[in-house]
CSV table of C-alpha atoms in Angstrom, one decimal:
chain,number,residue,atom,x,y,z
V,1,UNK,CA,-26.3,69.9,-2.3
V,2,UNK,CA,-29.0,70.1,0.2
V,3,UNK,CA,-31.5,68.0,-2.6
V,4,UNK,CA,-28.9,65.5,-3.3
V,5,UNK,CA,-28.9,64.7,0.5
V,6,UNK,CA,-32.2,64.0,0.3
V,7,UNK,CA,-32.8,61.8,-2.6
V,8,UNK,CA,-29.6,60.0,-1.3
V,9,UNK,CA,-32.0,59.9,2.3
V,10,UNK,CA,-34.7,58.6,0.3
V,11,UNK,CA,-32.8,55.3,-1.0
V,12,UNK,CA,-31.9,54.4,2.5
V,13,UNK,CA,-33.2,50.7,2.4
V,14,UNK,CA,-32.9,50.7,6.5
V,15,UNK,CA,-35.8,53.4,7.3
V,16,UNK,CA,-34.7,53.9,11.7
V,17,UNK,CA,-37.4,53.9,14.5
V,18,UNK,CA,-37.6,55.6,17.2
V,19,UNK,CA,-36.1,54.2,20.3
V,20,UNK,CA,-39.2,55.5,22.1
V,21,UNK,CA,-41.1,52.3,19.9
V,22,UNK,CA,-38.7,49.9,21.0
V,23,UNK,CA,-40.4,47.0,22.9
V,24,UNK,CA,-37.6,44.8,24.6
V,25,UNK,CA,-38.6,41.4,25.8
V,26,UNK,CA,-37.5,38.5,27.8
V,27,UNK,CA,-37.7,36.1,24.9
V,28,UNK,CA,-36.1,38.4,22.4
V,29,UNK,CA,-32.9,38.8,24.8
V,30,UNK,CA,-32.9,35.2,25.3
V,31,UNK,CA,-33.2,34.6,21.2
V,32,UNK,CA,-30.2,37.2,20.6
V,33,UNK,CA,-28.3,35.1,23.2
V,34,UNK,CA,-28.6,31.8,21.2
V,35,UNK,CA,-28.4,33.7,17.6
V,36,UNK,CA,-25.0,35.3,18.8
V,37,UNK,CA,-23.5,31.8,19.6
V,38,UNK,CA,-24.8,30.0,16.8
V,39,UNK,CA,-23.1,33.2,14.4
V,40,UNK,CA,-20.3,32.7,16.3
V,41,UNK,CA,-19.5,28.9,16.5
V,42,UNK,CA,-20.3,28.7,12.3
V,43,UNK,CA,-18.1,31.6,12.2
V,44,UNK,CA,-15.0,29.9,13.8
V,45,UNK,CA,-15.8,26.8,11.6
V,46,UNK,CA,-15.9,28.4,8.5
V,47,UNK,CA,-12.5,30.2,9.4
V,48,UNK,CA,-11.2,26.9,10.3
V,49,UNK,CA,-11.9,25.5,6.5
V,50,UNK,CA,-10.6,28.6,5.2
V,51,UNK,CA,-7.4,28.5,7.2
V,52,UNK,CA,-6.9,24.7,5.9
V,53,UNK,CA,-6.2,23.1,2.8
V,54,UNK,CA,-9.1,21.4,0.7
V,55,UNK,CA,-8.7,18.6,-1.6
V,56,UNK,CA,-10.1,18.5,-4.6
V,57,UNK,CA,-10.5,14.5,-6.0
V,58,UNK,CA,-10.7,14.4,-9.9
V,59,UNK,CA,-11.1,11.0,-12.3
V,60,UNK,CA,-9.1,11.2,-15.5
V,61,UNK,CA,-8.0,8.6,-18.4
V,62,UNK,CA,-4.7,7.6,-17.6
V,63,UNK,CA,-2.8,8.3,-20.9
V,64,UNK,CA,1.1,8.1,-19.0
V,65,UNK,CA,3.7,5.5,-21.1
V,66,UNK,CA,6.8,3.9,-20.6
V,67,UNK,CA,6.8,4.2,-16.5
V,68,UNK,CA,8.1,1.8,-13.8
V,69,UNK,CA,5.8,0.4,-11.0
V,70,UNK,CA,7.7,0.4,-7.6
V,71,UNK,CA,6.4,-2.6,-5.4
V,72,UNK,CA,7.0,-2.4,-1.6
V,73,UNK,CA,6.6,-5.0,0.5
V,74,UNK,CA,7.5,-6.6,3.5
V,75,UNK,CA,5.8,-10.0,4.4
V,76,UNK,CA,6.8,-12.9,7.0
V,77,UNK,CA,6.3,-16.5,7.0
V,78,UNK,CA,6.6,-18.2,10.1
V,79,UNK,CA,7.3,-21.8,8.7
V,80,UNK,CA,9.0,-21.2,5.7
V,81,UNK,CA,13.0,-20.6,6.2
V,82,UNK,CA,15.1,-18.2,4.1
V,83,UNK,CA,17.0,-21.1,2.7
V,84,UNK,CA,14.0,-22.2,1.0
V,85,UNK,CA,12.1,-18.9,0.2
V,86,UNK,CA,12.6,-17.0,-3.5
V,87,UNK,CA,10.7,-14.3,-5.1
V,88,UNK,CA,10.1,-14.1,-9.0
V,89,UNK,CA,8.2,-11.3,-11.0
V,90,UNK,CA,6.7,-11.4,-14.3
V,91,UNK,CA,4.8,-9.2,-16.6
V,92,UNK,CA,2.2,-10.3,-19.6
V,93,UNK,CA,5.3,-8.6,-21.9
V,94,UNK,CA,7.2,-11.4,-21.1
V,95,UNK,CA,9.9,-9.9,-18.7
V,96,UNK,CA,10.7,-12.0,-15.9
V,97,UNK,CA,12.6,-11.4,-12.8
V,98,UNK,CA,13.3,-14.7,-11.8
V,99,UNK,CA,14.8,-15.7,-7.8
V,100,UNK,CA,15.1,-11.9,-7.4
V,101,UNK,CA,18.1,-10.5,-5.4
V,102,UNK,CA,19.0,-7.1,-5.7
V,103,UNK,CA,17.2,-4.6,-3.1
V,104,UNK,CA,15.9,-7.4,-0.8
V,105,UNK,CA,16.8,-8.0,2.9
V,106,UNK,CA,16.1,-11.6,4.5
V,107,UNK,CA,15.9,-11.7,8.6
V,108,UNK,CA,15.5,-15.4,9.6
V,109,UNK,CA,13.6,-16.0,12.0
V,110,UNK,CA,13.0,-18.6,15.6
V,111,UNK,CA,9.9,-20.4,15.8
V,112,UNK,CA,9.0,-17.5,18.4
V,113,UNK,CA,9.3,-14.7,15.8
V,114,UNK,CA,12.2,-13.7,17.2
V,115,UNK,CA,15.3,-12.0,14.6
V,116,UNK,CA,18.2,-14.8,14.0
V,117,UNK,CA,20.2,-13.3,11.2
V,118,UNK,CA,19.3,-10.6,8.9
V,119,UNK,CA,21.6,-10.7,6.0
V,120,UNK,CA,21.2,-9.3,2.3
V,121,UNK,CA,20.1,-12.0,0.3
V,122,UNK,CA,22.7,-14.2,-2.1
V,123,UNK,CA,25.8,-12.4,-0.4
V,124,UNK,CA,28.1,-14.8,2.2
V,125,UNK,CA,29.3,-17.9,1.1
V,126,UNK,CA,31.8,-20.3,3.4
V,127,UNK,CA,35.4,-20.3,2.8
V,128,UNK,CA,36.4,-23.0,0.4
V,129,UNK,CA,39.3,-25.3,0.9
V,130,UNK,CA,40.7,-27.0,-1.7
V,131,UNK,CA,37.5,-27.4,-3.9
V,132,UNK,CA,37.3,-29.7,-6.9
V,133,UNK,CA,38.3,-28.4,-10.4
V,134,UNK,CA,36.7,-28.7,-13.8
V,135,UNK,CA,38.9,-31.5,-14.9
V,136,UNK,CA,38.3,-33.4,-11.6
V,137,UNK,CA,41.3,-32.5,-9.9
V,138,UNK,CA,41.7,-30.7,-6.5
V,139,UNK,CA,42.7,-27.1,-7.1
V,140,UNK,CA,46.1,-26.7,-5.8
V,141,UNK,CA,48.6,-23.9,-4.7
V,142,UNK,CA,48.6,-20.9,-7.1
V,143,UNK,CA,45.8,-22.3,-9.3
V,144,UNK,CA,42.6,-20.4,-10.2
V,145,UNK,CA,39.6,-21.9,-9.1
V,146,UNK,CA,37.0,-23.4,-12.1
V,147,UNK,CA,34.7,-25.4,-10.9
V,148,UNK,CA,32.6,-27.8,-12.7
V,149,UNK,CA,28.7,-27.1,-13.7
V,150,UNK,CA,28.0,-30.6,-14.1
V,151,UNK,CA,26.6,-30.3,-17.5
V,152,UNK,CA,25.3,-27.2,-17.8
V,153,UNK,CA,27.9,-25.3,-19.1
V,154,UNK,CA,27.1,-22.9,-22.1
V,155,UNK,CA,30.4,-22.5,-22.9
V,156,UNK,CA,33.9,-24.4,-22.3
V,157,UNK,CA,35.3,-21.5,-20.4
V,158,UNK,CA,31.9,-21.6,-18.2
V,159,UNK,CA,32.5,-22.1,-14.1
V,160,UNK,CA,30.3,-22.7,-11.6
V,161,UNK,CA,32.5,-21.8,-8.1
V,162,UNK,CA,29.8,-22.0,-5.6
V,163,UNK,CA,26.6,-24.0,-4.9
V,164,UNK,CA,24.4,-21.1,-6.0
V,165,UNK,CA,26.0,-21.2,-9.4
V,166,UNK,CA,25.2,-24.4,-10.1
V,167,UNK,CA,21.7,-23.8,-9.1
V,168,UNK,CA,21.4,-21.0,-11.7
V,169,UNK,CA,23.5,-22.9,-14.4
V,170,UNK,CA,20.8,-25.6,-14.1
V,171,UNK,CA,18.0,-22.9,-14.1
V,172,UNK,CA,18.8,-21.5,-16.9
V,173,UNK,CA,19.1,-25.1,-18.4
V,174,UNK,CA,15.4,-25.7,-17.4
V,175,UNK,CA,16.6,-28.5,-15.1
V,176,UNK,CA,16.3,-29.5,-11.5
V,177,UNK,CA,18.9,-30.2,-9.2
V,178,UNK,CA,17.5,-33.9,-7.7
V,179,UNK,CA,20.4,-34.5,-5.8
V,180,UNK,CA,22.6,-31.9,-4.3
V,181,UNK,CA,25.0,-34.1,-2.5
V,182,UNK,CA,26.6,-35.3,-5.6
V,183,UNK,CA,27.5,-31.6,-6.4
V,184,UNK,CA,30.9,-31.3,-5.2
V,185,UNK,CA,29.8,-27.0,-4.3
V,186,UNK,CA,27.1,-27.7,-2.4
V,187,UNK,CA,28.2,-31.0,-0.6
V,188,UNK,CA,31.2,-28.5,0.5
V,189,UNK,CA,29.2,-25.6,1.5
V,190,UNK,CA,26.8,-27.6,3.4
V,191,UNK,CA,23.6,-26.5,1.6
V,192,UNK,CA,21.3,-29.4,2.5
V,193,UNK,CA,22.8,-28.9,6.2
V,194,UNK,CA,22.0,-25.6,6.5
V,195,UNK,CA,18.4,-26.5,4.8
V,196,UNK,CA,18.1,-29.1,7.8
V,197,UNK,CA,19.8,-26.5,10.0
V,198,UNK,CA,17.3,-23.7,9.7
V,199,UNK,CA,14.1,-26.2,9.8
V,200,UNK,CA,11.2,-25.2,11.7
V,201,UNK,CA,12.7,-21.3,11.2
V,202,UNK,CA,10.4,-18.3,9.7
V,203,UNK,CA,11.6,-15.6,7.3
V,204,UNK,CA,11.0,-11.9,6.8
V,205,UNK,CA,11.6,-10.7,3.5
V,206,UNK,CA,11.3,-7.2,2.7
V,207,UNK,CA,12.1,-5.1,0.2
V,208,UNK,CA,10.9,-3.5,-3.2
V,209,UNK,CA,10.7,-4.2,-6.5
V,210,UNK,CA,11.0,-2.1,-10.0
V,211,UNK,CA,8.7,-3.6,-13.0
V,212,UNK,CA,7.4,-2.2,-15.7
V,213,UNK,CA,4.1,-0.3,-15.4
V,214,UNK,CA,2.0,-3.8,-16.9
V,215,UNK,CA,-0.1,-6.1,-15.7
V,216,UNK,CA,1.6,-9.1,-14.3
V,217,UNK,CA,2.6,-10.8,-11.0
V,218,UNK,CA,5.3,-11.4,-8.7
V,219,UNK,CA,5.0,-14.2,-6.2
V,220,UNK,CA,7.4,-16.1,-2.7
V,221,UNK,CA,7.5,-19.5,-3.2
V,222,UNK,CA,10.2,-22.2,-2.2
V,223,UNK,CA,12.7,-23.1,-4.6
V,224,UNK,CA,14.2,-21.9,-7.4
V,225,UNK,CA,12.3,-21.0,-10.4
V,226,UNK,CA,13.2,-22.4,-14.4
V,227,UNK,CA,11.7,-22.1,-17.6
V,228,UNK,CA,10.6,-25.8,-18.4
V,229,UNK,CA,8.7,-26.1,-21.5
V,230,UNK,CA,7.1,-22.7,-21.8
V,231,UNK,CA,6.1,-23.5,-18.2
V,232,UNK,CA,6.9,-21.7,-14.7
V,233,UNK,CA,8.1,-24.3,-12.1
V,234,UNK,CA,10.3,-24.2,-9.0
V,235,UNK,CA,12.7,-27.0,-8.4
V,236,UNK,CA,11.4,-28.4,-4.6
V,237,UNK,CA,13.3,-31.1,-5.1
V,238,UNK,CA,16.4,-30.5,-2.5
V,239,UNK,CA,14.3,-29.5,0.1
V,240,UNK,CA,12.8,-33.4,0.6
V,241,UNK,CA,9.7,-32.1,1.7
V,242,UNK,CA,6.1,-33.2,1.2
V,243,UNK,CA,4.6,-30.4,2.3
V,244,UNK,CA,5.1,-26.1,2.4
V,245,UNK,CA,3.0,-24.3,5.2
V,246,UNK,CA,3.0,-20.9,3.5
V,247,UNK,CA,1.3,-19.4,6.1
V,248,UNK,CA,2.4,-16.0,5.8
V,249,UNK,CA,1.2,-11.9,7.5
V,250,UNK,CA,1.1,-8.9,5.1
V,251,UNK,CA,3.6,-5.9,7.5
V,252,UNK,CA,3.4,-4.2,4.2
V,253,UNK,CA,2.9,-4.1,0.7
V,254,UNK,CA,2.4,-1.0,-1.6
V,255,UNK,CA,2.5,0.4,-4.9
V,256,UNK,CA,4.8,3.6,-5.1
V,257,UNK,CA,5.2,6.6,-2.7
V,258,UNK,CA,3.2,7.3,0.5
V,259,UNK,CA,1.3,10.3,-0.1
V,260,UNK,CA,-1.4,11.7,2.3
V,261,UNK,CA,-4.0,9.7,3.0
V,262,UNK,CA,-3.1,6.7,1.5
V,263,UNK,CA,-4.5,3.3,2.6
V,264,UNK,CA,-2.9,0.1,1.7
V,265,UNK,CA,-5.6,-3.0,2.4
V,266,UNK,CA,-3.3,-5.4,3.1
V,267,UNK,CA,-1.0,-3.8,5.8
V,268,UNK,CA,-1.2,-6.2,9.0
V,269,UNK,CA,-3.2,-9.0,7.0
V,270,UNK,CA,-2.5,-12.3,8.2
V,271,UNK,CA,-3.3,-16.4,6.8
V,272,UNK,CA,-2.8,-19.5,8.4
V,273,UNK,CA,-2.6,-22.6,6.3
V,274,UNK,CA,-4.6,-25.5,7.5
V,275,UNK,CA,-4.4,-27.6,4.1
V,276,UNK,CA,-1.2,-29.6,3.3
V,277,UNK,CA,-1.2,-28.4,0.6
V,278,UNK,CA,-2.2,-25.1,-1.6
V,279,UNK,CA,-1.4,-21.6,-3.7
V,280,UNK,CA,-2.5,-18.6,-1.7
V,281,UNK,CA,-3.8,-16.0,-4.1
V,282,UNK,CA,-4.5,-12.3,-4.3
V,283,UNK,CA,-6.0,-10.1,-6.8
V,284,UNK,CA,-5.2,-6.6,-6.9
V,285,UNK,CA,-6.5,-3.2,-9.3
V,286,UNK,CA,-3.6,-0.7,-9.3
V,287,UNK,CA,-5.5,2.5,-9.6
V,288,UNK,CA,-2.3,5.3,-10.9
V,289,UNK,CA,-3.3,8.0,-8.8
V,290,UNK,CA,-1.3,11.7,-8.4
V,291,UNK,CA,-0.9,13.8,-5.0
V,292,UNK,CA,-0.3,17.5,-5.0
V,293,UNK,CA,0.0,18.9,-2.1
V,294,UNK,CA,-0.5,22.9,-1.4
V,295,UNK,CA,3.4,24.1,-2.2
V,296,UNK,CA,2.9,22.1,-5.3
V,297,UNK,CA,4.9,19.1,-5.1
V,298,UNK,CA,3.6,16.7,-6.7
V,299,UNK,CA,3.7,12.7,-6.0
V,300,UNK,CA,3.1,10.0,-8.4
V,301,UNK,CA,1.8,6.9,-6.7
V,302,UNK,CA,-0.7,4.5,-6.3
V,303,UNK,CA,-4.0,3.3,-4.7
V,304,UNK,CA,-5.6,-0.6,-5.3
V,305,UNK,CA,-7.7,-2.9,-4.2
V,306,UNK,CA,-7.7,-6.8,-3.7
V,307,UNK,CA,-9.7,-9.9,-3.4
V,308,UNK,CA,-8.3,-13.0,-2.3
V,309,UNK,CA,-8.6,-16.6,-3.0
V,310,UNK,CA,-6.7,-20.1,-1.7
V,311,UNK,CA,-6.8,-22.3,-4.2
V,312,UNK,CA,-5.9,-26.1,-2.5
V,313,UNK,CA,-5.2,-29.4,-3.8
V,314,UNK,CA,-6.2,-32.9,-3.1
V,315,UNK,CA,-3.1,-34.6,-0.5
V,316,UNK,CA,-0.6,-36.4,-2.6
V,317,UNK,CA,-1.8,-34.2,-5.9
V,318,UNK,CA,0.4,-31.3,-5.8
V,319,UNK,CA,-0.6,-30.1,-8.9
V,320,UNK,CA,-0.4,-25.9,-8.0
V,321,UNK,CA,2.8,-24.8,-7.1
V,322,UNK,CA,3.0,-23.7,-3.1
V,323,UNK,CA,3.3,-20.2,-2.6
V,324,UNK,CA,1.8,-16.8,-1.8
V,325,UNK,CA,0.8,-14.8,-5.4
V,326,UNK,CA,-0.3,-11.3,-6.0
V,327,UNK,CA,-1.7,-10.9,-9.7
V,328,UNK,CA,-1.9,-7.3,-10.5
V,329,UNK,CA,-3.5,-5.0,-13.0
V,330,UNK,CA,-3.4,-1.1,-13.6
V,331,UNK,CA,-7.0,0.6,-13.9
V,332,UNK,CA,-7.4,2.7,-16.9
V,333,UNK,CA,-8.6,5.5,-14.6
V,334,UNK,CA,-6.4,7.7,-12.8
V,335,UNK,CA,-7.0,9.6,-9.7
V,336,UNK,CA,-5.9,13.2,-8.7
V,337,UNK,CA,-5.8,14.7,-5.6
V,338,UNK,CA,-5.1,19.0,-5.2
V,339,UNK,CA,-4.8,20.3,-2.2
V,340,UNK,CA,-5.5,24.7,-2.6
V,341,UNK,CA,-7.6,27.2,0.0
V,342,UNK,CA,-11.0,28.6,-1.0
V,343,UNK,CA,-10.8,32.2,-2.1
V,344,UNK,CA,-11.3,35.0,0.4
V,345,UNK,CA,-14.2,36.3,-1.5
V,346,UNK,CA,-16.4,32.3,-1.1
V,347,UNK,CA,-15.1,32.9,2.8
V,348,UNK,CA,-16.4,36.0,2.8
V,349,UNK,CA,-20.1,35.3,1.2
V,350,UNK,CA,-19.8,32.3,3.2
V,351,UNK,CA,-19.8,34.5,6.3
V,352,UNK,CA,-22.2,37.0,4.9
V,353,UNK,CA,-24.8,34.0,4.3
V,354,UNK,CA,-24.1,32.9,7.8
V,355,UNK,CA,-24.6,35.9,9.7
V,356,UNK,CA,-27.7,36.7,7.5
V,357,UNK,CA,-29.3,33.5,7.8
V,358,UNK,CA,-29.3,32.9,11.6
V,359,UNK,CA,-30.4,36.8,11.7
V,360,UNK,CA,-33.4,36.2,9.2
V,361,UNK,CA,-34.0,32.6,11.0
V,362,UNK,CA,-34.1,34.6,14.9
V,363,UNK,CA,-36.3,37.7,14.1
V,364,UNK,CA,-38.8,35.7,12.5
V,365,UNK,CA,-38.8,33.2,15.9
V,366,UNK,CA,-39.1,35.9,17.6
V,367,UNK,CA,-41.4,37.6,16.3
V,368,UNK,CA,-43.4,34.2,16.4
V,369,UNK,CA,-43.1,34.4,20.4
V,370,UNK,CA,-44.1,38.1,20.3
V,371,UNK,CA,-46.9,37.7,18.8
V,372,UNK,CA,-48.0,34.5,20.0
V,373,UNK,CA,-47.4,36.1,23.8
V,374,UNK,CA,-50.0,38.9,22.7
V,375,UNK,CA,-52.4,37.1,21.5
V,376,UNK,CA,-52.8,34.6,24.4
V,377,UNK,CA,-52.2,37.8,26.8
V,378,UNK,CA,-55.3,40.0,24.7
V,379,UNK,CA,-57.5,36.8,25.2
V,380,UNK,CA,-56.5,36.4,28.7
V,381,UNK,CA,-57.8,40.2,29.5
V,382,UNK,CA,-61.2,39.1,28.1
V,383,UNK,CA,-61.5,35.8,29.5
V,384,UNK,CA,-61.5,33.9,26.2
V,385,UNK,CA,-58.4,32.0,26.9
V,386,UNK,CA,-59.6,28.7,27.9
């Protein structure tokens, strides 16, 4: 047992000395001082990346079908009223969302910025009283209501019972509604009074929109939109306007689910129109990207970028239709970002390396100064230090 000891003694890699050959210097106190608190602080900062989640960023081919792109947005323009403001969305598939409704809130606004109305768009119409019928007659006491779509009807048993419905009768038509005083709805309702009504208002239109995961582009412009020979236009005509200032401030606009992180470039952008006339446009790269966080849920958004351009047109030309665009197309490269700890055993070399390092990095200092002092203090003895 006694010779195991002591080849066990003899692989001791740590041979001790002596106390009594222990040389204790000023420097060398001073040097474990500063070693201790340099160990110390990158010890508390290597804890502290332990403790928190990392995230690991990875690029990978996007290879996902058949998904929906939500579109958030929330966007004012101060000279443009609700009365006048529509939003359509299209897609190079050919899907088109034309004067969208459904999921949008309109707040009009005073010239000030200040909240008029908010209402949910297309919903509140005035009473009627005694409206004219299809056949031209006044409807009378227990008679149901048909009213005349003034030749756009697709059908004989088609009715068009409010102003709006003779709008969209004549949309889908592909015509424009030149005159909307001789429309017995919206003489009634008071639609070019409420036009003249809300002039000199702003509008806040927020909402979101669900399209198919394609490039494509949704846009506000006044009006409402028709098919006229393979064409996109907007019917401006009842408005009796020469001009649209579509001077307009991004409050928001994204592309799916917040996640961690996220920044969306056009939050709080803001344009002022100086040209009569003119088509605001942006540019944006949808980059699909994926968050999952550090219990594992996972959230499927999206990140993008944008350039912008105005694109004006000479006065009396209006050859560009006035409005604010966004054009939009999906990278083929998706982004994924995993949260996760590092392992106990890279904290714990981490640690090792630390600790060993700053000792390595001290002794050989000081042993620098040791020997330096010496030297200087031998020469001094002799008087060769000069």
């Amino acid at each position: 047992m006694e010779g195991l000891f002591g080849k066990l003694r003899n692989l001791d890699a740590y041979p001790k000395i002596n106390e009594d050959f222990y040389s204790r210097t000023l420097s060398g106190g001073i040097i474990t001082i500063v070693s201790s608190i340099v160990m110390f602080l990158l010890f508390i900062s290597e804890l502290r990346l332990y403790l928190h989640a990392v995230t690991e960023t990875k690029l990978i081919v996007d290879t996902s079908r058949g998904e929906t792109l939500r579109i958030n947005f929330d966007v004012t323009f101060p000279a443009l009223s609700c009365s006048m403001l529509s939003l359509d969305a299209m897609d190079i598939s050919g899907e088109e969302h034309l004067d969208v409704r459904h999921d949008i809130i309109k707040k009009r606004l005073d010239s000030h910025g200040n909240i008029i109305e908010s209402r949910q768009d297309g919903i509140g119409s005035p009473k009627i009283e005694k409206p004219l019928q299809r056949h031209g007659g006044r409807l009378e006491h227990n008679e149901t209501y048909c009213g005349s779509c003034y030749g756009a009807e697709v059908s004989d048993e088609d009715c068009c019972n409010s102003c709006e419905e003779v709008r969209e009768a004549y949309r889908k038509k592909g015509w424009g509604l030149s005159d909307p005083e001789i429309i017995d709805q919206c003489k009634r309702e008071g639609f070019l009074q409420r036009i003249k009504d809300e002039d000199g208002e702003g509008c806040n239109i927020y909402g979101f929109l669900e399209v198919k995961k394609v490039a494509g582009n949704f846009h506000f412009a006044p009006g409402k939109s028709f098919q006229q020979s393979n064409m996109h236009v907007h019917d401006l005509l009842p408005f009796q306007k020469e001009s649209f200032n579509i001077s307009h401030k991004i409050n928001r606009l994204s592309f799916g689910e917040y996640f961690p992180g996220a920044i969306n470039p056009l939050d709080g952008v803001q344009w002022v129109q100086h040209a009569p006339y003119g088509m605001y446009q942006y540019f944006i790269k949808v980059v699909p990207t994926v968050y999952t966080d550090i219990r594992g849920r996972t959230i499927r958004s999206n990140q993008f970028s944008v350039t912008e351009h105005f694109r004006s047109d000479d006065i009396g030309r209006l050859q560009s239709l006035p409005g604010v665009f966004f054009f939009y197309d999906l990278s083929p490269i998706k982004v994924t970002f995993m949260e996760g700890h590092v392992s106990f055993l890279h904290f714990l070399t981490n640690v090792c390396a630390i600790v060993g390092g700053v000792f390595t990095v001290s002794g050989i200092l000081d042993s620098f100064i040791y020997h330096g002092q010496r030297a200087i203090k031998k020469k001094i003895e002799i008087g060769k230090f000069s």
